[in-house]
Tab-separated table of C-alpha atoms and ligand atoms in Angstrom:
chain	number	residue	atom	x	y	z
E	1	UNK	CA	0.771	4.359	35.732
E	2	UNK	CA	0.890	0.812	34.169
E	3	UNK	CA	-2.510	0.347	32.440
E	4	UNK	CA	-2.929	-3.896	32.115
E	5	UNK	CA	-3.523	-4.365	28.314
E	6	UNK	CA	-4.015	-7.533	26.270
E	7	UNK	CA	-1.777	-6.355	23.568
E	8	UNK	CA	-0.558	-9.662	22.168
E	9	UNK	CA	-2.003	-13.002	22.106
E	10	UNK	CA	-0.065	-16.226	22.509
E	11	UNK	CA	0.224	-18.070	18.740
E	12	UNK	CA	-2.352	-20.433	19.637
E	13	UNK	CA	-0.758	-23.715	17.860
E	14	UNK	CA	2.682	-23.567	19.682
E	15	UNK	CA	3.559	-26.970	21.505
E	16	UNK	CA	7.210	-27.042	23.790
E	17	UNK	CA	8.336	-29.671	21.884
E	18	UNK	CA	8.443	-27.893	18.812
E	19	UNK	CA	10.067	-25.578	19.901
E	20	UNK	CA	13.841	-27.324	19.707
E	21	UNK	CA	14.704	-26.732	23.217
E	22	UNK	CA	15.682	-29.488	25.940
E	23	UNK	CA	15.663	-29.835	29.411
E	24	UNK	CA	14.226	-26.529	30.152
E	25	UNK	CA	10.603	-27.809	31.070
E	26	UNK	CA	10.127	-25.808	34.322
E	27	UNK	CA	12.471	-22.561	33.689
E	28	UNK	CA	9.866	-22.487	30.665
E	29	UNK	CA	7.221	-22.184	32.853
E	30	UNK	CA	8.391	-20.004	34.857
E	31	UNK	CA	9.170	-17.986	32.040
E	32	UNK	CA	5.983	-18.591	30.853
E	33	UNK	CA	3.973	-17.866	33.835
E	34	UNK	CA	5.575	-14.359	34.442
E	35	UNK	CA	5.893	-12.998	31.292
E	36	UNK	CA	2.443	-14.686	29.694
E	37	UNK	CA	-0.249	-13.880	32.231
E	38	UNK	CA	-0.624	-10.893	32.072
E	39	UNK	CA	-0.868	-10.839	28.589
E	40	UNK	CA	-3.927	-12.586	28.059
E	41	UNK	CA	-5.659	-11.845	31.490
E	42	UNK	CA	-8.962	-10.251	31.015
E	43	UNK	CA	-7.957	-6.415	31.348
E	44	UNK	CA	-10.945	-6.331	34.629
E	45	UNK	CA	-9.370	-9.824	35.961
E	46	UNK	CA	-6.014	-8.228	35.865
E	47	UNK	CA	-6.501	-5.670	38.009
E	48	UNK	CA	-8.489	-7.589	40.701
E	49	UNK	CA	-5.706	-9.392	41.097
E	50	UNK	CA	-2.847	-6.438	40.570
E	51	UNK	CA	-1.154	-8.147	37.517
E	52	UNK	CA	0.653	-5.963	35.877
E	53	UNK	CA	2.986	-6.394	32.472
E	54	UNK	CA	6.593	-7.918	33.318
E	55	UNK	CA	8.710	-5.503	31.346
E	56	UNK	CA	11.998	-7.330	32.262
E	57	UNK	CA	13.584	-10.714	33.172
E	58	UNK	CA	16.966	-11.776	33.407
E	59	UNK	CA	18.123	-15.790	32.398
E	60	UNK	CA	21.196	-16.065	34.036
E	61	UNK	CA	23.919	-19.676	33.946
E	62	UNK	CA	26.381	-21.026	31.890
E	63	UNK	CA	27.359	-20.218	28.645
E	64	UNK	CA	25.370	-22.663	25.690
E	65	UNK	CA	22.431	-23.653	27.854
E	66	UNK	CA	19.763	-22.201	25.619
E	67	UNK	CA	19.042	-18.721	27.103
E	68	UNK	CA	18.995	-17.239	23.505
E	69	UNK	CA	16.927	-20.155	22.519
E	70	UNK	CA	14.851	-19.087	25.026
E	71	UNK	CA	14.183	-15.480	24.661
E	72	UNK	CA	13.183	-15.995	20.847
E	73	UNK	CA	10.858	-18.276	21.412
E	74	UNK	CA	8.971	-16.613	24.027
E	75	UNK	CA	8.939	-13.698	20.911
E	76	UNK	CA	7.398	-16.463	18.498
E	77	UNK	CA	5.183	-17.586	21.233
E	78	UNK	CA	3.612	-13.783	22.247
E	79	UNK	CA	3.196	-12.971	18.553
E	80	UNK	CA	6.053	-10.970	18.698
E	81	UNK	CA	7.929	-8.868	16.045
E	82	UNK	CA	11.413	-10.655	15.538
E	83	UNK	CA	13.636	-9.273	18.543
E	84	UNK	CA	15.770	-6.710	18.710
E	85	UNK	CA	19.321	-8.095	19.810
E	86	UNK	CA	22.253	-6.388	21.065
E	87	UNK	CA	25.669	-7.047	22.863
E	88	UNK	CA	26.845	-5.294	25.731
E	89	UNK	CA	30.422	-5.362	24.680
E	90	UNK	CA	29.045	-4.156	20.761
E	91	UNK	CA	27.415	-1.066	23.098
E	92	UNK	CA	30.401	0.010	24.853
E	93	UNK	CA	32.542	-0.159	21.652
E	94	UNK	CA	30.958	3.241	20.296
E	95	UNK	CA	32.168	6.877	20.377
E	96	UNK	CA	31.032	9.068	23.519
E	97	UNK	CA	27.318	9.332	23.394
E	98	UNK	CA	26.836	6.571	20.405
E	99	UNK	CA	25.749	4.095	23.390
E	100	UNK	CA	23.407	6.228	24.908
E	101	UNK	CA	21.777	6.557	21.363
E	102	UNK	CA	22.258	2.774	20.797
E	103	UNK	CA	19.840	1.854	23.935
E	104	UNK	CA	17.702	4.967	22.809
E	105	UNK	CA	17.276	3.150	19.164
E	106	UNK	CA	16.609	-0.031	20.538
E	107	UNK	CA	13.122	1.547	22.502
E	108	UNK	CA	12.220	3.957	19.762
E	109	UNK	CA	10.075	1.297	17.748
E	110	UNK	CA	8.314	0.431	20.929
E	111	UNK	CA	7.291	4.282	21.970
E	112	UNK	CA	6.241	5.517	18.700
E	113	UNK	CA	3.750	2.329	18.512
E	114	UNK	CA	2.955	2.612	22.049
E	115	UNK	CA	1.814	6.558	21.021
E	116	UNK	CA	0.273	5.637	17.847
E	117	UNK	CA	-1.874	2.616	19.261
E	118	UNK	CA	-1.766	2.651	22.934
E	119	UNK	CA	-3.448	-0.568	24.511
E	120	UNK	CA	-3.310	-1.999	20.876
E	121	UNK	CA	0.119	-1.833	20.260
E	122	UNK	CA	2.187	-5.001	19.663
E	123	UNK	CA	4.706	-6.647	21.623
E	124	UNK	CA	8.222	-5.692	21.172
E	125	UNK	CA	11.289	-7.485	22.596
E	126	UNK	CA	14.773	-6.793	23.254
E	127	UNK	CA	17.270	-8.821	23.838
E	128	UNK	CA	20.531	-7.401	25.803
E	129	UNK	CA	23.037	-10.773	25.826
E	130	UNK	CA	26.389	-9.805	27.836
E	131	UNK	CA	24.025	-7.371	29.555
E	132	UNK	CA	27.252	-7.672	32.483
E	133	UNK	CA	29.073	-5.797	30.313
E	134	UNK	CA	27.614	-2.301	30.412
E	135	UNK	CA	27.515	-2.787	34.390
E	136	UNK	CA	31.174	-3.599	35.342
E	137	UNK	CA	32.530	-0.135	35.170
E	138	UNK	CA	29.271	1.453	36.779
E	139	UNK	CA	29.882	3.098	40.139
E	140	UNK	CA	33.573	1.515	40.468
E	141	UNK	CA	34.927	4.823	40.570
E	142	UNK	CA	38.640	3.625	39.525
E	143	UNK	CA	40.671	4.601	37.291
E	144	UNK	CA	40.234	3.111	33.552
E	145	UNK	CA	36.349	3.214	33.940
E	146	UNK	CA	34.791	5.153	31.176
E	147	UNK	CA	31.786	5.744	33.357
E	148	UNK	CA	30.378	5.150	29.415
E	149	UNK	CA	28.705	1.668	31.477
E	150	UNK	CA	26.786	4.133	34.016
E	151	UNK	CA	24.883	5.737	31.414
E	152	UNK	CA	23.621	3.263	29.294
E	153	UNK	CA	22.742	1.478	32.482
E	154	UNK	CA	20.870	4.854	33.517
E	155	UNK	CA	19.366	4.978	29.813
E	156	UNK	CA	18.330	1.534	30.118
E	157	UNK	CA	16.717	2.612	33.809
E	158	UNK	CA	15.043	5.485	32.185
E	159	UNK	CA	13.298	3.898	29.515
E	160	UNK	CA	12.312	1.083	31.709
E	161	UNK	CA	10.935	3.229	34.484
E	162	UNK	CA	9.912	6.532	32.014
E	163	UNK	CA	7.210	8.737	32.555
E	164	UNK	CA	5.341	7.145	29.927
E	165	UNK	CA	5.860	3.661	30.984
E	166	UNK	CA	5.993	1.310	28.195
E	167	UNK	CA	3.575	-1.493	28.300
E	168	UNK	CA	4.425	-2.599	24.997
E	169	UNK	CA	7.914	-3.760	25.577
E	170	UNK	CA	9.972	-7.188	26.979
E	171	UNK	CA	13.412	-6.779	28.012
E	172	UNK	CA	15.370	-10.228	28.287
E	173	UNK	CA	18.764	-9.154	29.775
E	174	UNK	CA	20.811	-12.536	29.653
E	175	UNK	CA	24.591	-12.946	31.359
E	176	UNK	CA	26.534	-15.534	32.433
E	177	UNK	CA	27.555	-13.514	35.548
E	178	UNK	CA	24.447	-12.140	37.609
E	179	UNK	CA	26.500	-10.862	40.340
E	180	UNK	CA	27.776	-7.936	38.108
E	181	UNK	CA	24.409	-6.973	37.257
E	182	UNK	CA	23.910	-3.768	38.617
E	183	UNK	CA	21.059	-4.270	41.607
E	184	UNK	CA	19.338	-1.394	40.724
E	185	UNK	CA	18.306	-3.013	37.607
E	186	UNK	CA	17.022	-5.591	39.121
E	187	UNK	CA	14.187	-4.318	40.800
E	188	UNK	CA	10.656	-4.635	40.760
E	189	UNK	CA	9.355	-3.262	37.391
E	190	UNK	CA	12.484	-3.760	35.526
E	191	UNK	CA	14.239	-6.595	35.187
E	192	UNK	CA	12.240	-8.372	37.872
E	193	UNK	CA	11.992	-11.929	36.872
E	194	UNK	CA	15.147	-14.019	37.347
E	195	UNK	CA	15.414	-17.197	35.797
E	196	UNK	CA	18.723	-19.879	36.257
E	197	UNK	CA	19.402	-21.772	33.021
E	198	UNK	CA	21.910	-24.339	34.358
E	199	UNK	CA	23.329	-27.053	32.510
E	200	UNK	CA	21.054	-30.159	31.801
E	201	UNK	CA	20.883	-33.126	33.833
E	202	UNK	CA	20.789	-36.524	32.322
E	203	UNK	CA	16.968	-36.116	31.087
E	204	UNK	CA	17.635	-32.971	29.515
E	205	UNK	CA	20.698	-34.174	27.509
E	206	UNK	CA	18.557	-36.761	26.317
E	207	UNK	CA	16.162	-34.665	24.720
E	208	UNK	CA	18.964	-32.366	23.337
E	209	UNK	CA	20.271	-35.248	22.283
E	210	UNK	CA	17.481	-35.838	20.320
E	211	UNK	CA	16.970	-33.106	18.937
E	212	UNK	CA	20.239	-32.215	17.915
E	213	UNK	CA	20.048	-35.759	15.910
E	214	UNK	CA	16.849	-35.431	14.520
E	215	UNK	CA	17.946	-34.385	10.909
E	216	UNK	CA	20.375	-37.122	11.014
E	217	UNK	CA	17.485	-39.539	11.958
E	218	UNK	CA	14.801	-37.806	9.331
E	219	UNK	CA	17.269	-38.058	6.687
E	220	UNK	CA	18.598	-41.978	7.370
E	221	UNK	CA	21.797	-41.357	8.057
E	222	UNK	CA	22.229	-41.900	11.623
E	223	UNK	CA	22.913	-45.997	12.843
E	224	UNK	CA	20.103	-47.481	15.253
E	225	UNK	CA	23.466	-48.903	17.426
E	226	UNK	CA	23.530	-45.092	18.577
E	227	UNK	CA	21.575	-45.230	21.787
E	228	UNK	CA	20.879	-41.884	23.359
E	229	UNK	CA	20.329	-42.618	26.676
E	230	UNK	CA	23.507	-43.790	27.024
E	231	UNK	CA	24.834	-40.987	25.736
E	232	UNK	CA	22.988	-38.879	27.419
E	233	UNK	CA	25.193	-40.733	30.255
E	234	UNK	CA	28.601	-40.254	28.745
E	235	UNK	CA	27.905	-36.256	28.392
E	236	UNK	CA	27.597	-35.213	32.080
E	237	UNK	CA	28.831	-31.609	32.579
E	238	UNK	CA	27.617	-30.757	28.442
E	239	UNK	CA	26.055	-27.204	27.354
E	240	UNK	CA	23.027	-27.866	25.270
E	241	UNK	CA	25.959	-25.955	22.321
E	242	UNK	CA	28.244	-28.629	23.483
E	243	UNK	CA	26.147	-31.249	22.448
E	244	UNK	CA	25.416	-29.379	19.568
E	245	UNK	CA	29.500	-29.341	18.884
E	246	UNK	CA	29.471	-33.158	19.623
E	247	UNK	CA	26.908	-34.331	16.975
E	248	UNK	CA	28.501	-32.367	14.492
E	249	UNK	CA	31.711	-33.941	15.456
E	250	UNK	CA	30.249	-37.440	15.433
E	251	UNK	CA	28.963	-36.616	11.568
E	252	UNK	CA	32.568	-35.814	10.580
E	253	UNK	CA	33.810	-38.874	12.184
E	254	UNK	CA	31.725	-41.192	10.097
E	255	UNK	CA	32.608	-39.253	7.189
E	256	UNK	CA	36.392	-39.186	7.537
E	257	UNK	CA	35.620	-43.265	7.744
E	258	UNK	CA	34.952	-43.863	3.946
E	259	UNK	CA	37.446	-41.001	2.940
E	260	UNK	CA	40.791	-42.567	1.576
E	261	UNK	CA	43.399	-42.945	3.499
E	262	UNK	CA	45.864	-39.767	4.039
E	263	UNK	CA	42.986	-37.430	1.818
E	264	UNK	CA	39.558	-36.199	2.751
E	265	UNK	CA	39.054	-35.139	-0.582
E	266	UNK	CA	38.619	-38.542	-2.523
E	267	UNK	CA	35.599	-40.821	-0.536
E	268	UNK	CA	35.142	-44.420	-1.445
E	269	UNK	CA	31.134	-45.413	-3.252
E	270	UNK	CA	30.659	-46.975	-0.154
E	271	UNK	CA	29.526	-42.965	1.107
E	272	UNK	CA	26.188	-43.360	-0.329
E	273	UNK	CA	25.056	-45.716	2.381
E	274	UNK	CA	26.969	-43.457	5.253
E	275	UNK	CA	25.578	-43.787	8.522
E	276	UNK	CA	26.395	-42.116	11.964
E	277	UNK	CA	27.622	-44.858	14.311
E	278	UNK	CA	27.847	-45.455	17.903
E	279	UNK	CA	31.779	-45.389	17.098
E	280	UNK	CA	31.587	-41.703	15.599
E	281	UNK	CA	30.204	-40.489	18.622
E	282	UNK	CA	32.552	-42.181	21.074
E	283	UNK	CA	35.571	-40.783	18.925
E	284	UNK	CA	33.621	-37.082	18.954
E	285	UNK	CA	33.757	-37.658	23.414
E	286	UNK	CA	37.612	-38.104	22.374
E	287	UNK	CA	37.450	-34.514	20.695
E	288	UNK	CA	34.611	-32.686	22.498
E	289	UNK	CA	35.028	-31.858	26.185
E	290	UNK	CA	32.633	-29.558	28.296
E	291	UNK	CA	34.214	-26.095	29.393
E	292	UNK	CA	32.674	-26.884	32.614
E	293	UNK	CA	33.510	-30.579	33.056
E	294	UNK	CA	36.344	-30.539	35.428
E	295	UNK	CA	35.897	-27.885	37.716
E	296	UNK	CA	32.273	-29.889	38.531
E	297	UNK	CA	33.599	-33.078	38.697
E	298	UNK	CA	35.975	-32.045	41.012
E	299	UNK	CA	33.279	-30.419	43.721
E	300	UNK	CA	31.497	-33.504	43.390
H	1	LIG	P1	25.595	-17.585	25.782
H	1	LIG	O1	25.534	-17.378	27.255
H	1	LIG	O2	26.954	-18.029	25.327
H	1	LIG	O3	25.011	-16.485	24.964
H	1	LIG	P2	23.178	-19.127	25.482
H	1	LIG	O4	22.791	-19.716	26.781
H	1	LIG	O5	22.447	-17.950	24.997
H	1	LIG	O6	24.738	-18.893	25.475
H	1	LIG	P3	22.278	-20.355	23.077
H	1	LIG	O7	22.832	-19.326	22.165
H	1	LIG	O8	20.827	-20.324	23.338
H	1	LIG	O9	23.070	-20.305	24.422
H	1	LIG	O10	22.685	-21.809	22.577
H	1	LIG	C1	23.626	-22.000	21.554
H	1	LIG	C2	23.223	-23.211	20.723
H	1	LIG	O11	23.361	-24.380	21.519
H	1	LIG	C3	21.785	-23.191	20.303
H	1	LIG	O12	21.592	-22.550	19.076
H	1	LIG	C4	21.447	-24.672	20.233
H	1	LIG	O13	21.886	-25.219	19.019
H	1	LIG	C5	22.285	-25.269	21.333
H	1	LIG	N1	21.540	-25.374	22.604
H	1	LIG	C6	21.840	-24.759	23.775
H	1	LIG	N2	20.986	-25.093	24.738
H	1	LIG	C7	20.086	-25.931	24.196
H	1	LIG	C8	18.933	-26.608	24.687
H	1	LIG	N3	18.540	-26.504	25.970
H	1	LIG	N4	18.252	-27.395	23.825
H	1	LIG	C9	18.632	-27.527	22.538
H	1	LIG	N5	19.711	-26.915	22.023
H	1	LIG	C10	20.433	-26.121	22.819
């Protein structure tokens, strides 16, 4: 049975907006909600109320929007040990039997403690990006499937449902294609949270926006004739990477501008006063374009 346990306490001095994420205010707290309450519910509280430990989610959308981001942070935030990550692709790429004993490896951390300290053991997570991966071939039958997909989804079934049920562990599964995700892995104790990371609207990209130019600003080097919120404007259809991409863009941009003519390797004195200008940025929307941009602009 799932006992309740408060086996990890939120880091007490964590604030959102130090946390270097934008536009994600109320998948956060969703997030937060699921996978927080019942971590610091008083044990007789929880099960009044049934609460038990969310072992699983699943932050599903497009790729860049933060859904890494995401999933370490919550580890920061629950006191967490720093996550174990793995690939679904890196899985499948092993001999016969190395994947089952990949996913195996991943939990073993989690049971021993879970033996050794029961209610008191720490939180561990995983993180499983590309989680798809391991679940196209599963149950398809055809030819060219390995079948290697079916087991490590079983393995990953077995360790989330075992006899002795972990309490201890947080599985983030993360893809940018939840209708391969095997249903059954989806269900109610496992990966039983779902939470949509789409692509920021306007007010998001602002804050990314921000934040992505924050060194610039710290360090002097970025022009008050930038104006975020209108770039925030110009960037419709933007990842919270692509922005990332754009910034950096919009730095070498204002650099190439006091390198010499037909060299970047010889700059003019004038570089010690560099700054990153409205112009940099505008030639950096030249350069970067969203992945997404035109299919969405076309629906709309
Ligand atoms: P994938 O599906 O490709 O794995 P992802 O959704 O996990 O993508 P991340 O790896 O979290 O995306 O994001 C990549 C980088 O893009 C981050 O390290 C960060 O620099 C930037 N980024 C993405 N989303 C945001 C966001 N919401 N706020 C701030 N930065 C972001």
């Amino acid at each position: 049975a799932r006992r309740p346990a408060a086996n990890s306490i939120i880091q007490p001095d964590f604030k959102f907006e130090d946390m270097g994420i934008g536009g994600l205010d109320s998948e956060f707290s969703v997030i937060f909600r699921r996978a927080f309450t019942s971590r610091i519910i008083p044990p007789g509280l929880a099960e009044k109320l049934g609460v038990q430990h969310v072992r699983g989610m699943l932050l599903y959308g497009p790729p860049g929007t933060g859904k890494t981001l995401i999933a370490r942070q919550i580890g920061k935030m629950l006191n967490a040990r720093e996550p174990k990550v793995i690939n679904g692709p890196e899985v499948l790429n092993k001999y016969v039997g190395q994947s089952e004993e990949n996913i195996r490896k991943l939990f073993a951390d989690a049971e021993k403690e879970q033996k050794e300290k029961g209610d008191e053991s720490g939180l561990h997570i995983i993180i499983f990006d590309e989680l798809d991966a391991v679940c196209k071939q599963r149950g398809s039958g055809s030819s060219g499937g390995t079948g290697v997909g079916d087991s490590v989804v079983n393995q990953l079934l077995s360790k989330l449902d075992g006899v002795e049920q972990l309490n201890n562990i947080l599985l983030i599964g993360m893809t940018n294609r939840k209708d391969m995700i095997d249903e059954a892995l989806l269900r109610s104790g496992r990966l039983e949270v779902h939470v949509e990371i789409s692509l920021p609207d306007e007010h998001g990209r602002a804050q990314i926006i921000k934040i992505h130019t924050n060194k610039m600003k710290e360090n002097g080097v970025l022009d008050p004739d930038v104006d975020i919120a209108e770039l925030a404007r110009l960037t419709k259809n933007f990842s919270g990477a692509e922005i990332n991409g754009l910034v950096k863009s919009a730095g070498s941009f204002a650099f190439s501008r006091h390198t010499k003519v037909g060299t970047m390797a010889q700059y003019d004195d004038s570089i010690v006063d560099m700054k990153v200008k409205r112009e940099d940025f505008l030639g950096a929307l030249d350069e970067v374009k969203p992945l997404f941009g035109v299919a969405e602009d076309e629906l709309a």
